[in-house]
Amino acid sequence: MLNIVLFGPPGAGKGTQSEKLIDKYKLIHLSTGDIFRANIKGATELGTLAKSYMDKGQLVPDEVTIKMLESEVNKHPDANGFIFDGFPRTKAQAEALDNLLKSKSTSITMMLALEVEEGELKKRLLLRGANSGRADDQNPEVIQNRINVYNNETFPVKDYFTAQNKYKGIHGIGEIDEIFNMLCNEIDAVK
Ligand code: ADP
């Protein structure tokens, strides 16, 4: 199996690149943000809970997020592999993911990180807020909070995968196809 963690701060381009990667490598795309938004739209209990955190730019608690992710993985027993987009965002989530994959006799192949500096992220997120109507992209304070949460809680997940020799960083500014090609080169080198 090819199991990729697509990593990077809010606005780095994970969603855009995931779409292209799943198409090329025939992987299942699991975006925790998308799954939470679908639950909000469907007015589920999970959606109501997630919304109360997302609106403030905070992380949904690990216990809830991990349970949800596990059940999504379990829906695809015959997958070629997965792209995890927006997960893991904490060290506890990274450990849970490792354990889950281990129980299925597989593992994370690599963490691909899109590296983008903060000023560019804020510009992109505000633009996305204006175009897509995503509430958490429209408020500069919420955006700043998400970037702070990323720096404090999520960035350390890089060390977790670096210690396993699985971290590959890509500069995430440039043409979408150029960045895509760099990601493919990294994947093809380990496949
Ligand atoms: P972005 O990367 O632009 O912040 P996402 O769609 O990945 O967008 O996430 C939106 C929000 O969903 C996050 O700010 C957070 O509240 C919640 N969320 C997504 N993934 C996770 C996760 N793995 N753990 C906790 N909360 C999450």
PDB file of C-alpha atoms and ligand atoms in Angstrom:
ATOM      1  CA  MET A   1       0.000   0.000   0.000  1.00  0.00           C
ATOM      2  CA  LEU A   2       0.965   3.588  -0.612  1.00  0.00           C
ATOM      3  CA  ASN A   3      -0.022   5.605   2.449  1.00  0.00           C
ATOM      4  CA  ILE A   4       0.847   9.280   2.306  1.00  0.00           C
ATOM      5  CA  VAL A   5       0.438  11.946   4.944  1.00  0.00           C
ATOM      6  CA  LEU A   6       0.079  15.260   3.129  1.00  0.00           C
ATOM      7  CA  PHE A   7       1.251  17.815   5.650  1.00  0.00           C
ATOM      8  CA  GLY A   8       1.417  21.580   5.842  1.00  0.00           C
ATOM      9  CA  PRO A   9      -0.197  24.643   7.382  1.00  0.00           C
ATOM     10  CA  PRO A  10      -3.720  25.859   6.568  1.00  0.00           C
ATOM     11  CA  GLY A  11      -3.720  27.225   3.033  1.00  0.00           C
ATOM     12  CA  ALA A  12      -0.596  25.353   1.899  1.00  0.00           C
ATOM     13  CA  GLY A  13      -2.447  23.617  -0.945  1.00  0.00           C
ATOM     14  CA  LYS A  14      -3.068  20.174   0.529  1.00  0.00           C
ATOM     15  CA  GLY A  15      -6.596  19.887  -0.873  1.00  0.00           C
ATOM     16  CA  THR A  16      -5.567  20.951  -4.391  1.00  0.00           C
ATOM     17  CA  GLN A  17      -2.612  18.566  -4.550  1.00  0.00           C
ATOM     18  CA  SER A  18      -4.607  15.700  -2.972  1.00  0.00           C
ATOM     19  CA  GLU A  19      -7.116  15.807  -5.816  1.00  0.00           C
ATOM     20  CA  LYS A  20      -4.332  15.394  -8.365  1.00  0.00           C
ATOM     21  CA  LEU A  21      -2.498  12.711  -6.388  1.00  0.00           C
ATOM     22  CA  ILE A  22      -5.544  10.475  -5.838  1.00  0.00           C
ATOM     23  CA  ASP A  23      -6.243  10.595  -9.541  1.00  0.00           C
ATOM     24  CA  LYS A  24      -2.721   9.596 -10.536  1.00  0.00           C
ATOM     25  CA  TYR A  25      -2.024   6.974  -7.861  1.00  0.00           C
ATOM     26  CA  LYS A  26      -5.616   5.722  -7.329  1.00  0.00           C
ATOM     27  CA  LEU A  27      -5.666   6.402  -3.617  1.00  0.00           C
ATOM     28  CA  ILE A  28      -8.481   7.121  -1.196  1.00  0.00           C
ATOM     29  CA  HIS A  29      -8.509  10.763  -0.057  1.00  0.00           C
ATOM     30  CA  LEU A  30      -9.305  11.219   3.625  1.00  0.00           C
ATOM     31  CA  SER A  31      -9.505  14.899   4.546  1.00  0.00           C
ATOM     32  CA  THR A  32     -10.590  15.314   8.157  1.00  0.00           C
ATOM     33  CA  GLY A  33     -11.622  18.929   7.438  1.00  0.00           C
ATOM     34  CA  ASP A  34     -13.840  17.794   4.534  1.00  0.00           C
ATOM     35  CA  ILE A  35     -15.379  15.024   6.640  1.00  0.00           C
ATOM     36  CA  PHE A  36     -16.151  17.475   9.460  1.00  0.00           C
ATOM     37  CA  ARG A  37     -17.679  19.933   6.949  1.00  0.00           C
ATOM     38  CA  ALA A  38     -19.850  17.157   5.477  1.00  0.00           C
ATOM     39  CA  ASN A  39     -21.063  16.360   8.997  1.00  0.00           C
ATOM     40  CA  ILE A  40     -21.852  20.021   9.628  1.00  0.00           C
ATOM     41  CA  LYS A  41     -23.834  20.128   6.392  1.00  0.00           C
ATOM     42  CA  GLY A  42     -25.696  16.952   7.337  1.00  0.00           C
ATOM     43  CA  ALA A  43     -26.392  18.383  10.803  1.00  0.00           C
ATOM     44  CA  THR A  44     -25.049  15.297  12.582  1.00  0.00           C
ATOM     45  CA  GLU A  45     -24.086  15.240  16.248  1.00  0.00           C
ATOM     46  CA  LEU A  46     -20.425  15.037  15.224  1.00  0.00           C
ATOM     47  CA  GLY A  47     -20.926  18.061  12.947  1.00  0.00           C
ATOM     48  CA  THR A  48     -22.386  20.169  15.740  1.00  0.00           C
ATOM     49  CA  LEU A  49     -19.503  19.271  18.018  1.00  0.00           C
ATOM     50  CA  ALA A  50     -16.838  19.874  15.343  1.00  0.00           C
ATOM     51  CA  LYS A  51     -18.334  23.227  14.347  1.00  0.00           C
ATOM     52  CA  SER A  52     -17.952  24.609  17.855  1.00  0.00           C
ATOM     53  CA  TYR A  53     -14.169  24.134  17.560  1.00  0.00           C
ATOM     54  CA  MET A  54     -13.720  24.904  13.854  1.00  0.00           C
ATOM     55  CA  ASP A  55     -15.476  28.274  14.094  1.00  0.00           C
ATOM     56  CA  LYS A  56     -12.849  29.385  16.612  1.00  0.00           C
ATOM     57  CA  GLY A  57      -9.911  27.950  14.704  1.00  0.00           C
ATOM     58  CA  GLN A  58      -9.271  25.309  17.373  1.00  0.00           C
ATOM     59  CA  LEU A  59      -8.621  21.612  16.881  1.00  0.00           C
ATOM     60  CA  VAL A  60     -11.467  19.169  17.329  1.00  0.00           C
ATOM     61  CA  PRO A  61     -10.477  16.966  20.332  1.00  0.00           C
ATOM     62  CA  ASP A  62      -8.155  14.048  19.516  1.00  0.00           C
ATOM     63  CA  GLU A  63     -10.493  11.365  20.834  1.00  0.00           C
ATOM     64  CA  VAL A  64     -13.314  12.398  18.485  1.00  0.00           C
ATOM     65  CA  THR A  65     -11.056  12.962  15.475  1.00  0.00           C
ATOM     66  CA  ILE A  66      -9.183   9.682  15.860  1.00  0.00           C
ATOM     67  CA  LYS A  67     -12.390   7.671  16.204  1.00  0.00           C
ATOM     68  CA  MET A  68     -13.814   9.270  13.082  1.00  0.00           C
ATOM     69  CA  LEU A  69     -10.632   8.722  11.064  1.00  0.00           C
ATOM     70  CA  GLU A  70     -10.472   5.052  12.098  1.00  0.00           C
ATOM     71  CA  SER A  71     -14.030   4.446  10.978  1.00  0.00           C
ATOM     72  CA  GLU A  72     -13.299   6.124   7.607  1.00  0.00           C
ATOM     73  CA  VAL A  73     -10.228   3.930   7.045  1.00  0.00           C
ATOM     74  CA  ASN A  74     -12.292   0.857   7.925  1.00  0.00           C
ATOM     75  CA  LYS A  75     -14.783   1.712   5.167  1.00  0.00           C
ATOM     76  CA  HIS A  76     -12.109   0.957   2.529  1.00  0.00           C
ATOM     77  CA  PRO A  77     -10.690  -2.513   3.190  1.00  0.00           C
ATOM     78  CA  ASP A  78      -9.597  -2.931  -0.442  1.00  0.00           C
ATOM     79  CA  ALA A  79      -7.851   0.431  -0.884  1.00  0.00           C
ATOM     80  CA  ASN A  80      -4.583   0.712  -2.820  1.00  0.00           C
ATOM     81  CA  GLY A  81      -3.593   3.247  -0.239  1.00  0.00           C
ATOM     82  CA  PHE A  82      -4.638   6.517   1.374  1.00  0.00           C
ATOM     83  CA  ILE A  83      -3.825  10.187   1.332  1.00  0.00           C
ATOM     84  CA  PHE A  84      -4.293  11.573   4.813  1.00  0.00           C
ATOM     85  CA  ASP A  85      -4.984  15.293   4.412  1.00  0.00           C
ATOM     86  CA  GLY A  86      -5.222  17.330   7.597  1.00  0.00           C
ATOM     87  CA  PHE A  87      -4.471  14.295   9.757  1.00  0.00           C
ATOM     88  CA  PRO A  88      -2.464  13.712  11.943  1.00  0.00           C
ATOM     89  CA  ARG A  89      -2.447  17.191  13.477  1.00  0.00           C
ATOM     90  CA  THR A  90      -1.126  16.204  16.904  1.00  0.00           C
ATOM     91  CA  LYS A  91       1.425  13.700  18.177  1.00  0.00           C
ATOM     92  CA  ALA A  92      -1.386  11.610  19.716  1.00  0.00           C
ATOM     93  CA  GLN A  93      -3.085  11.437  16.299  1.00  0.00           C
ATOM     94  CA  ALA A  94       0.212  10.386  14.672  1.00  0.00           C
ATOM     95  CA  GLU A  95       0.639   7.563  17.191  1.00  0.00           C
ATOM     96  CA  ALA A  96      -2.977   6.453  16.723  1.00  0.00           C
ATOM     97  CA  LEU A  97      -2.517   6.394  12.941  1.00  0.00           C
ATOM     98  CA  ASP A  98       0.651   4.312  13.222  1.00  0.00           C
ATOM     99  CA  ASN A  99      -1.135   1.829  15.489  1.00  0.00           C
ATOM    100  CA  LEU A 100      -4.184   1.602  13.239  1.00  0.00           C
ATOM    101  CA  LEU A 101      -2.090   0.907  10.133  1.00  0.00           C
ATOM    102  CA  LYS A 102       0.048  -1.573  12.049  1.00  0.00           C
ATOM    103  CA  SER A 103      -3.099  -3.498  13.002  1.00  0.00           C
ATOM    104  CA  LYS A 104      -3.770  -3.770   9.255  1.00  0.00           C
ATOM    105  CA  SER A 105      -0.179  -4.927   8.570  1.00  0.00           C
ATOM    106  CA  THR A 106       0.690  -1.724   6.732  1.00  0.00           C
ATOM    107  CA  SER A 107       2.298   1.638   7.589  1.00  0.00           C
ATOM    108  CA  ILE A 108       2.802   5.239   6.514  1.00  0.00           C
ATOM    109  CA  THR A 109       5.014   5.292   3.434  1.00  0.00           C
ATOM    110  CA  MET A 110       5.992   8.947   3.762  1.00  0.00           C
ATOM    111  CA  MET A 111       5.013  12.382   4.968  1.00  0.00           C
ATOM    112  CA  LEU A 112       5.004  14.921   2.139  1.00  0.00           C
ATOM    113  CA  ALA A 113       5.015  18.473   3.442  1.00  0.00           C
ATOM    114  CA  LEU A 114       4.071  21.623   1.564  1.00  0.00           C
ATOM    115  CA  GLU A 115       6.191  24.396   3.050  1.00  0.00           C
ATOM    116  CA  VAL A 116       4.729  27.901   2.676  1.00  0.00           C
ATOM    117  CA  GLU A 117       5.561  31.035   4.672  1.00  0.00           C
ATOM    118  CA  GLU A 118       2.987  32.692   6.915  1.00  0.00           C
ATOM    119  CA  GLY A 119       2.368  35.903   4.923  1.00  0.00           C
ATOM    120  CA  GLU A 120       1.479  33.921   1.800  1.00  0.00           C
ATOM    121  CA  LEU A 121      -0.837  31.612   3.812  1.00  0.00           C
ATOM    122  CA  LYS A 122      -2.850  34.529   5.183  1.00  0.00           C
ATOM    123  CA  LYS A 123      -3.286  35.981   1.686  1.00  0.00           C
ATOM    124  CA  ARG A 124      -4.440  32.635   0.261  1.00  0.00           C
ATOM    125  CA  LEU A 125      -6.880  31.923   3.105  1.00  0.00           C
ATOM    126  CA  LEU A 126      -8.551  35.340   2.880  1.00  0.00           C
ATOM    127  CA  LEU A 127      -8.893  34.878  -0.876  1.00  0.00           C
ATOM    128  CA  ARG A 128     -10.421  31.424  -0.361  1.00  0.00           C
ATOM    129  CA  GLY A 129     -12.800  32.890   2.237  1.00  0.00           C
ATOM    130  CA  ALA A 130     -13.972  35.508  -0.248  1.00  0.00           C
ATOM    131  CA  ASN A 131     -14.450  32.910  -3.014  1.00  0.00           C
ATOM    132  CA  SER A 132     -15.668  29.771  -1.224  1.00  0.00           C
ATOM    133  CA  GLY A 133     -17.642  31.149   1.668  1.00  0.00           C
ATOM    134  CA  ARG A 134     -15.820  28.954   4.176  1.00  0.00           C
ATOM    135  CA  ALA A 135     -16.542  30.696   7.487  1.00  0.00           C
ATOM    136  CA  ASP A 136     -13.154  29.931   9.070  1.00  0.00           C
ATOM    137  CA  ASP A 137     -11.382  31.591   6.112  1.00  0.00           C
ATOM    138  CA  GLN A 138     -13.213  34.891   6.445  1.00  0.00           C
ATOM    139  CA  ASN A 139     -12.082  36.114   9.833  1.00  0.00           C
ATOM    140  CA  PRO A 140      -8.429  37.248  10.224  1.00  0.00           C
ATOM    141  CA  GLU A 141      -8.462  36.386  13.941  1.00  0.00           C
ATOM    142  CA  VAL A 142      -9.627  32.818  13.265  1.00  0.00           C
ATOM    143  CA  ILE A 143      -6.982  32.481  10.530  1.00  0.00           C
ATOM    144  CA  GLN A 144      -4.265  33.681  12.918  1.00  0.00           C
ATOM    145  CA  ASN A 145      -5.517  31.268  15.563  1.00  0.00           C
ATOM    146  CA  ARG A 146      -5.322  28.339  13.100  1.00  0.00           C
ATOM    147  CA  ILE A 147      -1.782  29.295  12.137  1.00  0.00           C
ATOM    148  CA  ASN A 148      -0.804  29.530  15.832  1.00  0.00           C
ATOM    149  CA  VAL A 149      -2.387  26.131  16.555  1.00  0.00           C
ATOM    150  CA  TYR A 150      -0.471  24.736  13.580  1.00  0.00           C
ATOM    151  CA  ASN A 151       2.833  26.148  14.837  1.00  0.00           C
ATOM    152  CA  ASN A 152       2.316  24.949  18.415  1.00  0.00           C
ATOM    153  CA  GLU A 153       0.515  21.620  18.090  1.00  0.00           C
ATOM    154  CA  THR A 154       0.842  20.375  14.527  1.00  0.00           C
ATOM    155  CA  PHE A 155       4.331  21.415  13.437  1.00  0.00           C
ATOM    156  CA  PRO A 156       5.931  19.020  15.997  1.00  0.00           C
ATOM    157  CA  VAL A 157       4.344  16.093  14.098  1.00  0.00           C
ATOM    158  CA  LYS A 158       7.137  16.751  11.555  1.00  0.00           C
ATOM    159  CA  ASP A 159       9.687  15.531  14.141  1.00  0.00           C
ATOM    160  CA  TYR A 160       7.673  12.365  14.682  1.00  0.00           C
ATOM    161  CA  PHE A 161       7.999  11.369  11.019  1.00  0.00           C
ATOM    162  CA  THR A 162      11.529  12.760  10.641  1.00  0.00           C
ATOM    163  CA  ALA A 163      12.571  10.335  13.381  1.00  0.00           C
ATOM    164  CA  GLN A 164      11.219   7.526  11.179  1.00  0.00           C
ATOM    165  CA  ASN A 165      13.083   8.951   8.169  1.00  0.00           C
ATOM    166  CA  LYS A 166       9.783   9.594   6.389  1.00  0.00           C
ATOM    167  CA  TYR A 167       9.650  13.395   6.119  1.00  0.00           C
ATOM    168  CA  LYS A 168      10.005  15.066   2.702  1.00  0.00           C
ATOM    169  CA  GLY A 169       9.543  18.834   2.443  1.00  0.00           C
ATOM    170  CA  ILE A 170       8.543  20.570  -0.793  1.00  0.00           C
ATOM    171  CA  HIS A 171       8.463  24.326  -1.361  1.00  0.00           C
ATOM    172  CA  GLY A 172       4.744  24.995  -1.826  1.00  0.00           C
ATOM    173  CA  ILE A 173       4.906  28.258  -3.805  1.00  0.00           C
ATOM    174  CA  GLY A 174       4.801  28.172  -7.598  1.00  0.00           C
ATOM    175  CA  GLU A 175       2.664  26.666 -10.341  1.00  0.00           C
ATOM    176  CA  ILE A 176       0.244  23.948  -9.173  1.00  0.00           C
ATOM    177  CA  ASP A 177       1.599  21.495 -11.779  1.00  0.00           C
ATOM    178  CA  GLU A 178       5.204  22.246 -10.873  1.00  0.00           C
ATOM    179  CA  ILE A 179       4.509  21.453  -7.217  1.00  0.00           C
ATOM    180  CA  PHE A 180       2.561  18.354  -8.248  1.00  0.00           C
ATOM    181  CA  ASN A 181       5.555  17.108 -10.262  1.00  0.00           C
ATOM    182  CA  MET A 182       7.863  17.573  -7.281  1.00  0.00           C
ATOM    183  CA  LEU A 183       5.477  15.560  -5.107  1.00  0.00           C
ATOM    184  CA  CYS A 184       5.271  12.794  -7.730  1.00  0.00           C
ATOM    185  CA  ASN A 185       9.067  12.635  -7.932  1.00  0.00           C
ATOM    186  CA  GLU A 186       9.254  12.055  -4.180  1.00  0.00           C
ATOM    187  CA  ILE A 187       6.575   9.351  -4.347  1.00  0.00           C
ATOM    188  CA  ASP A 188       8.120   7.600  -7.343  1.00  0.00           C
ATOM    189  CA  ALA A 189      11.476   7.526  -5.576  1.00  0.00           C
ATOM    190  CA  VAL A 190      10.112   5.341  -2.743  1.00  0.00           C
ATOM    191  CA  LYS A 191       7.432   3.352  -4.551  1.00  0.00           C
TER     192      LYS A 191
HETATM  193  P1  ADP B   1      -7.114  24.053   6.906  1.00  0.00           P
HETATM  194  O1  ADP B   1      -5.963  23.136   6.613  1.00  0.00           O
HETATM  195  O2  ADP B   1      -7.245  25.151   5.888  1.00  0.00           O
HETATM  196  O3  ADP B   1      -7.169  24.561   8.316  1.00  0.00           O
HETATM  197  P2  ADP B   1      -8.993  21.836   7.114  1.00  0.00           P
HETATM  198  O4  ADP B   1     -10.175  21.649   6.262  1.00  0.00           O
HETATM  199  O5  ADP B   1      -7.919  20.810   7.066  1.00  0.00           O
HETATM  200  O6  ADP B   1      -8.468  23.254   6.717  1.00  0.00           O
HETATM  201  O7  ADP B   1      -9.453  21.955   8.646  1.00  0.00           O
HETATM  202  C1  ADP B   1     -10.484  22.822   9.073  1.00  0.00           C
HETATM  203  C2  ADP B   1     -10.702  22.701  10.580  1.00  0.00           C
HETATM  204  O8  ADP B   1     -11.165  21.369  10.880  1.00  0.00           O
HETATM  205  C3  ADP B   1      -9.481  22.881  11.477  1.00  0.00           C
HETATM  206  O9  ADP B   1      -9.225  24.245  11.757  1.00  0.00           O
HETATM  207  C4  ADP B   1      -9.892  22.081  12.718  1.00  0.00           C
HETATM  208  O10 ADP B   1     -10.804  22.830  13.532  1.00  0.00           O
HETATM  209  C5  ADP B   1     -10.654  20.919  12.139  1.00  0.00           C
HETATM  210  N1  ADP B   1      -9.764  19.751  11.902  1.00  0.00           N
HETATM  211  C6  ADP B   1      -9.422  19.248  10.679  1.00  0.00           C
HETATM  212  N2  ADP B   1      -8.596  18.188  10.818  1.00  0.00           N
HETATM  213  C7  ADP B   1      -8.397  18.021  12.160  1.00  0.00           C
HETATM  214  C8  ADP B   1      -7.632  17.132  12.952  1.00  0.00           C
HETATM  215  N3  ADP B   1      -6.874  16.174  12.394  1.00  0.00           N
HETATM  216  N4  ADP B   1      -7.664  17.270  14.304  1.00  0.00           N
HETATM  217  C9  ADP B   1      -8.427  18.204  14.877  1.00  0.00           C
HETATM  218  N5  ADP B   1      -9.155  19.097  14.207  1.00  0.00           N
HETATM  219  C10 ADP B   1      -9.160  19.024  12.852  1.00  0.00           C
END
